[in-house]
PDB file of C-alpha atoms and ligand atoms in Angstrom:
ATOM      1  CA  UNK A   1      -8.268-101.141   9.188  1.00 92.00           C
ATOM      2  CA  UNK A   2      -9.691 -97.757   8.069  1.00 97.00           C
ATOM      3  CA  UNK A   3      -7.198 -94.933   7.138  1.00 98.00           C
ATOM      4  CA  UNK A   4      -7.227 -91.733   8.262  1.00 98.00           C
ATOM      5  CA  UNK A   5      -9.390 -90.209   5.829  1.00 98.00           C
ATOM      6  CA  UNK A   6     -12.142 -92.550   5.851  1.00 98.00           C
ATOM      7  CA  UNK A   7     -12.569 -92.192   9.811  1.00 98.00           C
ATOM      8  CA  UNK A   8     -12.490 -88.601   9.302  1.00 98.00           C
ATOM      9  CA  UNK A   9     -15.271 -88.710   6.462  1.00 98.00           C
ATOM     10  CA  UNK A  10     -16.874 -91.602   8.865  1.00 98.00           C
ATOM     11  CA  UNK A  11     -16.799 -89.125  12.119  1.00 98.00           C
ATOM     12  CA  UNK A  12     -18.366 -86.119   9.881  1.00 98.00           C
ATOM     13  CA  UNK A  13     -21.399 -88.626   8.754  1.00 98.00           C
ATOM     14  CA  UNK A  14     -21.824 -89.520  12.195  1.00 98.00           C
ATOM     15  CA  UNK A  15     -22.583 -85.626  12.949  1.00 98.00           C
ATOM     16  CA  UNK A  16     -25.040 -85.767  10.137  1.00 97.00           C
ATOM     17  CA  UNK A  17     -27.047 -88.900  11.318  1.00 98.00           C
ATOM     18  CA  UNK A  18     -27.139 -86.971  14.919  1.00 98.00           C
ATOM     19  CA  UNK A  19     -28.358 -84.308  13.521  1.00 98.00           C
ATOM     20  CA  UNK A  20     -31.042 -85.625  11.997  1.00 98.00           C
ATOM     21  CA  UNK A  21     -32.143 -87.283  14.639  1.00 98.00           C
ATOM     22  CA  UNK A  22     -32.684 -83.896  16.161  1.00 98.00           C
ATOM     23  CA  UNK A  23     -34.027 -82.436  13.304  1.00 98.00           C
ATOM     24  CA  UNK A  24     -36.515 -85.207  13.334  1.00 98.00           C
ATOM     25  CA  UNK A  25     -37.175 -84.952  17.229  1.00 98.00           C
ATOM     26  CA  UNK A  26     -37.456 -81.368  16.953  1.00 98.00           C
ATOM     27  CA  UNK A  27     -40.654 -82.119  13.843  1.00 98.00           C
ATOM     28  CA  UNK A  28     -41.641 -84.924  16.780  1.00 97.00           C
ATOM     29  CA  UNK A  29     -42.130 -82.248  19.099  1.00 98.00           C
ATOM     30  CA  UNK A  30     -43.750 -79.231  16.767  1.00 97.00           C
ATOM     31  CA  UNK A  31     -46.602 -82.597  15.778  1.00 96.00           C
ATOM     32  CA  UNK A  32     -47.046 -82.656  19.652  1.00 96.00           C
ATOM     33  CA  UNK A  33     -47.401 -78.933  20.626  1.00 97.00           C
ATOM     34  CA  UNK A  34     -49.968 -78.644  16.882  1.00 95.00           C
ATOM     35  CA  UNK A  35     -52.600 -81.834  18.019  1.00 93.00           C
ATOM     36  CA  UNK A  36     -50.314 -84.027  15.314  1.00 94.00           C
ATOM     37  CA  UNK A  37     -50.298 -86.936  17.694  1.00 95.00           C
ATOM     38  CA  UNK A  38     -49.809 -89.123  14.561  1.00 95.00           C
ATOM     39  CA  UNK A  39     -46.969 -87.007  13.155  1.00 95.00           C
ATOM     40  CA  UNK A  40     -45.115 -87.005  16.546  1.00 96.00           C
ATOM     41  CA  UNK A  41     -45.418 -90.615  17.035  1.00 96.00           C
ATOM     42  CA  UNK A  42     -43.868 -91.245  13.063  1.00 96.00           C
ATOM     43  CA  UNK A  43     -40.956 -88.589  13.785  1.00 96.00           C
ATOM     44  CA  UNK A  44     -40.400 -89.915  17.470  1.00 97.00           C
ATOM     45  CA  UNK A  45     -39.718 -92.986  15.337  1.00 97.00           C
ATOM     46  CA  UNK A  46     -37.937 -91.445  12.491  1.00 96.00           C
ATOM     47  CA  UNK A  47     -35.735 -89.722  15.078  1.00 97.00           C
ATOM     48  CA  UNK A  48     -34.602 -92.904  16.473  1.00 97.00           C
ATOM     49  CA  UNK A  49     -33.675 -94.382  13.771  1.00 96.00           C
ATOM     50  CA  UNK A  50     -31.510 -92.286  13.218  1.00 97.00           C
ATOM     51  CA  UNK A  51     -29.899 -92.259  15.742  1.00 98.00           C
ATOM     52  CA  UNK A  52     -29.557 -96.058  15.074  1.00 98.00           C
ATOM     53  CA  UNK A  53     -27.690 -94.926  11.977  1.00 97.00           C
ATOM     54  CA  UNK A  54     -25.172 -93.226  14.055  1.00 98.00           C
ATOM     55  CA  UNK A  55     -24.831 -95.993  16.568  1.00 98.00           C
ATOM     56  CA  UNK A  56     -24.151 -98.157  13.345  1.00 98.00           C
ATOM     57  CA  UNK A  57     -21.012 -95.934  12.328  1.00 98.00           C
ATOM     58  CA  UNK A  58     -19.716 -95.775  15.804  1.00 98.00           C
ATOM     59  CA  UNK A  59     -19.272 -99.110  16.145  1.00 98.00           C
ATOM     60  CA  UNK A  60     -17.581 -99.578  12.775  1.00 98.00           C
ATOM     61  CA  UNK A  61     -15.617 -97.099  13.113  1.00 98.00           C
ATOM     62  CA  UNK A  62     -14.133 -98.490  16.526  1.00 98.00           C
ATOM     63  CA  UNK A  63     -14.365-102.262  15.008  1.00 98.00           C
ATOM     64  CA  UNK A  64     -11.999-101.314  12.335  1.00 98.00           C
ATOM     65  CA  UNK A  65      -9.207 -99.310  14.596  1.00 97.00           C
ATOM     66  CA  UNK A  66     -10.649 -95.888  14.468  1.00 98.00           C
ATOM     67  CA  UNK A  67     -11.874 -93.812  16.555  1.00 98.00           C
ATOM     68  CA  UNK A  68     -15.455 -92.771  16.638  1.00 98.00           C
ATOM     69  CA  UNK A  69     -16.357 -89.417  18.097  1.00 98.00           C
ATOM     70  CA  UNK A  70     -19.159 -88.075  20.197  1.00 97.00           C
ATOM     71  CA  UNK A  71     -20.776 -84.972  17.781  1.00 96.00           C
ATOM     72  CA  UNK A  72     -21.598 -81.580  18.879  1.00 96.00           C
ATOM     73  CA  UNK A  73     -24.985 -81.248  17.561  1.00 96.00           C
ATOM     74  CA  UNK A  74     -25.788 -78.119  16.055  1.00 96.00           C
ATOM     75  CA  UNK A  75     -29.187 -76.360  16.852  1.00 97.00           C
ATOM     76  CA  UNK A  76     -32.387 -77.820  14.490  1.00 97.00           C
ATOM     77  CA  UNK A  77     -35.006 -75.062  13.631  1.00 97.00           C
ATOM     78  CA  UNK A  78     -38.202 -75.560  16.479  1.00 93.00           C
ATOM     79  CA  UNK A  79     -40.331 -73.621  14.455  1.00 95.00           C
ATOM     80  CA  UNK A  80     -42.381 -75.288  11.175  1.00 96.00           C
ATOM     81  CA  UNK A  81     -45.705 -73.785   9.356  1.00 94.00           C
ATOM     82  CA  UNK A  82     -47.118 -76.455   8.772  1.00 92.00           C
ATOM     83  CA  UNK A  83     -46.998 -80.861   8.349  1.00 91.00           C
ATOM     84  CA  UNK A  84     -46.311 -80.028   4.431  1.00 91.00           C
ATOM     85  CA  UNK A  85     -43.867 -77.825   5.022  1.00 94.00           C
ATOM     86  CA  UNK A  86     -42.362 -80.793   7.223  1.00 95.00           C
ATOM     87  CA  UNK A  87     -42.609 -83.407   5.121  1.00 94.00           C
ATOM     88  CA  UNK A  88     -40.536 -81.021   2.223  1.00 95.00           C
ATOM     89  CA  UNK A  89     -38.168 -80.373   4.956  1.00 97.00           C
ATOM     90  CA  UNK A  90     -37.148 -83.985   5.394  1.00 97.00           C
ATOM     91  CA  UNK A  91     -37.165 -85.076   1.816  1.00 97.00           C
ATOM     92  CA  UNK A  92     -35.089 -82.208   1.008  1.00 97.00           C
ATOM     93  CA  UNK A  93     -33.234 -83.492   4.202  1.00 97.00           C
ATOM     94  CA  UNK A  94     -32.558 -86.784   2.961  1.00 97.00           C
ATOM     95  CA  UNK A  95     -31.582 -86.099  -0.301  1.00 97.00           C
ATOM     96  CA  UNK A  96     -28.758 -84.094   0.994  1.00 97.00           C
ATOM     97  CA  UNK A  97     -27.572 -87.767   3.036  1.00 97.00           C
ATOM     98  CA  UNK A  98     -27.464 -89.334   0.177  1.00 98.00           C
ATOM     99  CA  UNK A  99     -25.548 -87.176  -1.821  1.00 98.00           C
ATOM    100  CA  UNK A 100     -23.045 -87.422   1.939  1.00 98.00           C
ATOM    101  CA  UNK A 101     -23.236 -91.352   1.802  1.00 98.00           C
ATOM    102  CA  UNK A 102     -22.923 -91.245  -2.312  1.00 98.00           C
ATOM    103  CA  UNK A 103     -19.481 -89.248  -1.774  1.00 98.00           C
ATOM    104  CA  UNK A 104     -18.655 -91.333   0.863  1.00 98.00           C
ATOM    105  CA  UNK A 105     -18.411 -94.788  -1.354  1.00 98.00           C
ATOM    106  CA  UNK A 106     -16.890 -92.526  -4.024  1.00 98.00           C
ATOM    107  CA  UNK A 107     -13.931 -92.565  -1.703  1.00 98.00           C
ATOM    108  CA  UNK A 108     -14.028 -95.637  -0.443  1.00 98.00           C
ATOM    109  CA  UNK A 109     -13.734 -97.239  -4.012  1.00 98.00           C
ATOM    110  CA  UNK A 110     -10.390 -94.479  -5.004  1.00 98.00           C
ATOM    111  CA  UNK A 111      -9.264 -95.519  -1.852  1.00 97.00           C
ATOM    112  CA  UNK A 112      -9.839 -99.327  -2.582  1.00 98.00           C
ATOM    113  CA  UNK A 113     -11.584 -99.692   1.015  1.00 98.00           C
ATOM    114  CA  UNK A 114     -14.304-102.394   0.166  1.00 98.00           C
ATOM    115  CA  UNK A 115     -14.930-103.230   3.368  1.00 97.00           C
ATOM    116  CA  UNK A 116     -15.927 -99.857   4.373  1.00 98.00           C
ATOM    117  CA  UNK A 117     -17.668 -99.884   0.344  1.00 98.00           C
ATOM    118  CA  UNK A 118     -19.430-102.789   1.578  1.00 98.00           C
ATOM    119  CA  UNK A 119     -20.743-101.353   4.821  1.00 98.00           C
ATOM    120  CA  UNK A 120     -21.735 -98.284   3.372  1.00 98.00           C
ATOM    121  CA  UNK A 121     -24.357-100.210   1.041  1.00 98.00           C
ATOM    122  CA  UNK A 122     -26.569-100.512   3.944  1.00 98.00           C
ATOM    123  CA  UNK A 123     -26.869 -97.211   4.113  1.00 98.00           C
ATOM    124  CA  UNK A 124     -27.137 -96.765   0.453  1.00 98.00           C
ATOM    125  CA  UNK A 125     -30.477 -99.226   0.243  1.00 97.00           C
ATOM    126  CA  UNK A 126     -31.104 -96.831   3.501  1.00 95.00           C
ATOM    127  CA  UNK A 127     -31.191 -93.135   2.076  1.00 96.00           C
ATOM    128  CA  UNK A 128     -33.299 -95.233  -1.187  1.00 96.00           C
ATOM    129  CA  UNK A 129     -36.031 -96.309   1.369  1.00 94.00           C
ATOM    130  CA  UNK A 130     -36.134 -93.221   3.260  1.00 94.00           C
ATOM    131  CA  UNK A 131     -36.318 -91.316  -0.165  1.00 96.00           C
ATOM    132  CA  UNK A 132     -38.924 -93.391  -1.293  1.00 94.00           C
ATOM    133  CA  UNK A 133     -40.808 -93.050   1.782  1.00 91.00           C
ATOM    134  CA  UNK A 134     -41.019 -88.909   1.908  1.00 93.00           C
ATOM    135  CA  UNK A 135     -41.813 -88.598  -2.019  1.00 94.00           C
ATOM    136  CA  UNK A 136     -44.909 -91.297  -1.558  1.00 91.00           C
ATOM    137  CA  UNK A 137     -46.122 -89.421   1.567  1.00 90.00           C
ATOM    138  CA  UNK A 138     -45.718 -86.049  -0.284  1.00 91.00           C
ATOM    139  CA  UNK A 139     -47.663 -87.332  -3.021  1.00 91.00           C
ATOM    140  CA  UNK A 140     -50.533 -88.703  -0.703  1.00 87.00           C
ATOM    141  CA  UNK A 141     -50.527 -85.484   0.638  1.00 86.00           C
ATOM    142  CA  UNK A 142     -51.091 -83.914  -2.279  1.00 87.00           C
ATOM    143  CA  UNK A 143     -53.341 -85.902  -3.928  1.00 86.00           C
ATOM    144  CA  UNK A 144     -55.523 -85.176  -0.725  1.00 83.00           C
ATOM    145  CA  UNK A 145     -55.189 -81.325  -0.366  1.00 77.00           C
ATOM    146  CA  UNK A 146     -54.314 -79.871   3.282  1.00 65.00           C
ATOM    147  CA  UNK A 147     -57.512 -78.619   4.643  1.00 76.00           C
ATOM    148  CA  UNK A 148     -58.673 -79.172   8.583  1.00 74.00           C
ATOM    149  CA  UNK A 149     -59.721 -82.621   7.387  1.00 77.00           C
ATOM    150  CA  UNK A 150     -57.995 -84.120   5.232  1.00 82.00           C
ATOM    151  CA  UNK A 151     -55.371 -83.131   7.261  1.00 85.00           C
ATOM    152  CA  UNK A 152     -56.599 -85.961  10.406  1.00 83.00           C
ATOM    153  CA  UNK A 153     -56.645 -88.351   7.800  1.00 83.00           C
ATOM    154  CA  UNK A 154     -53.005 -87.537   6.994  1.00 86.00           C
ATOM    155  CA  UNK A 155     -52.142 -87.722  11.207  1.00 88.00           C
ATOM    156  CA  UNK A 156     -53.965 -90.794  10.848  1.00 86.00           C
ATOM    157  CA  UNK A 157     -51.851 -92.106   8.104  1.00 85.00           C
ATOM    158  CA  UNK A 158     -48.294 -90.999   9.852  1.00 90.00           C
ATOM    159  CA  UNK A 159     -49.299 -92.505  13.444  1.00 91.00           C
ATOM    160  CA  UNK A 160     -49.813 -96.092  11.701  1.00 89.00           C
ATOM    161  CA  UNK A 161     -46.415 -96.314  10.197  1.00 84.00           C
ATOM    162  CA  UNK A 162     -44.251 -99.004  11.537  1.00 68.00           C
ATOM    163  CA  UNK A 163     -40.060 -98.938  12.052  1.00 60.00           C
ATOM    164  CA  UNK A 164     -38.309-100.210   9.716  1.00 55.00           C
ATOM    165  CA  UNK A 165     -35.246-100.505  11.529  1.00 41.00           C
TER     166      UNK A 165
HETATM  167 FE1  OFO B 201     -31.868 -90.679   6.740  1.00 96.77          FE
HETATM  168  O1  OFO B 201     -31.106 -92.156   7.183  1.00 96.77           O
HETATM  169 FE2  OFO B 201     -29.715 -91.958   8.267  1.00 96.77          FE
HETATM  170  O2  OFO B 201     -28.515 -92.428   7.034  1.00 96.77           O
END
């Protein structure tokens, strides 16, 4: 059973994950309306997996007699200048989970909830991955420049990444 606080802090990362997956969706869409058909496809993707993420908590939360609760979703921006400007956006982004999941197993371990410690390392190896990911695309990005064609190549690259689940 998880106490009180821990569904609460549960619940508020479960508004997080949603929003991501909007903020991704809403990236998804500026790739489509900008002839990124490679960069929509990856955040399509990106945006369901997180949503996946929050699907994850739910269920916990409800397995372990809490209650899990539907999020309002605030507004993402729609608006982006450009796919580097995107790609900053969601490490930035995803740095600021982690520090949210890292806080979360802070309290877990005061509270001496290992179960809930132990469920939260999936999302721990998560945020590294997702981390990971962003900083290496960055860095190809880069290490390529942004002009009108090395920026195809870079579509190119985004529309052949796979799910990772
Ligand atoms: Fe960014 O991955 Fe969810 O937690």
């Amino acid at each position: 059973m998880i106490s009180k606080s821990i569904e609460k802090a549960l619940n508020e990362q479960i508004a997080k994950e949603a929003y991501a997956s909007f903020y991704y969706l809403s990236m998804a869409s500026w790739c489509d309306n900008n002839r990124l058909p490679g960069g929509a496809k990856f955040f399509y993707m990106q945006s369901d997996e997180e949503l996946a993420h929050m699907k994850k908590l739910f269920v916990y939360i409800n397995e372990t007699g809490g209650h899990a609760i539907t999020p309002a979703i605030p507004q993402p921006p729609n608006g982006y200048k450009s796919i580097e400007e995107i790609l900053g956006l969601t490490l930035n982004h995803e740095i600021e989970v982690t520090k949210s999941i890292n806080s979360l197993v802070d309290m877990c371990l005061k509270e001496k909830d290992y179960s809930t410690f132990n469920f939260l390392q999936w999302y721990v190896a998560e945020q590294h991955e997702e981390e990971h990911l962003f900083q290496s695309i960055i860095d190809k990005v880069k290490l390529l420049g942004g002009d009108a064609k090395n920026l195809f190549w870079i579509d190119k690259e985004l529309g052949s990444m796979t799910a990772r689940g």
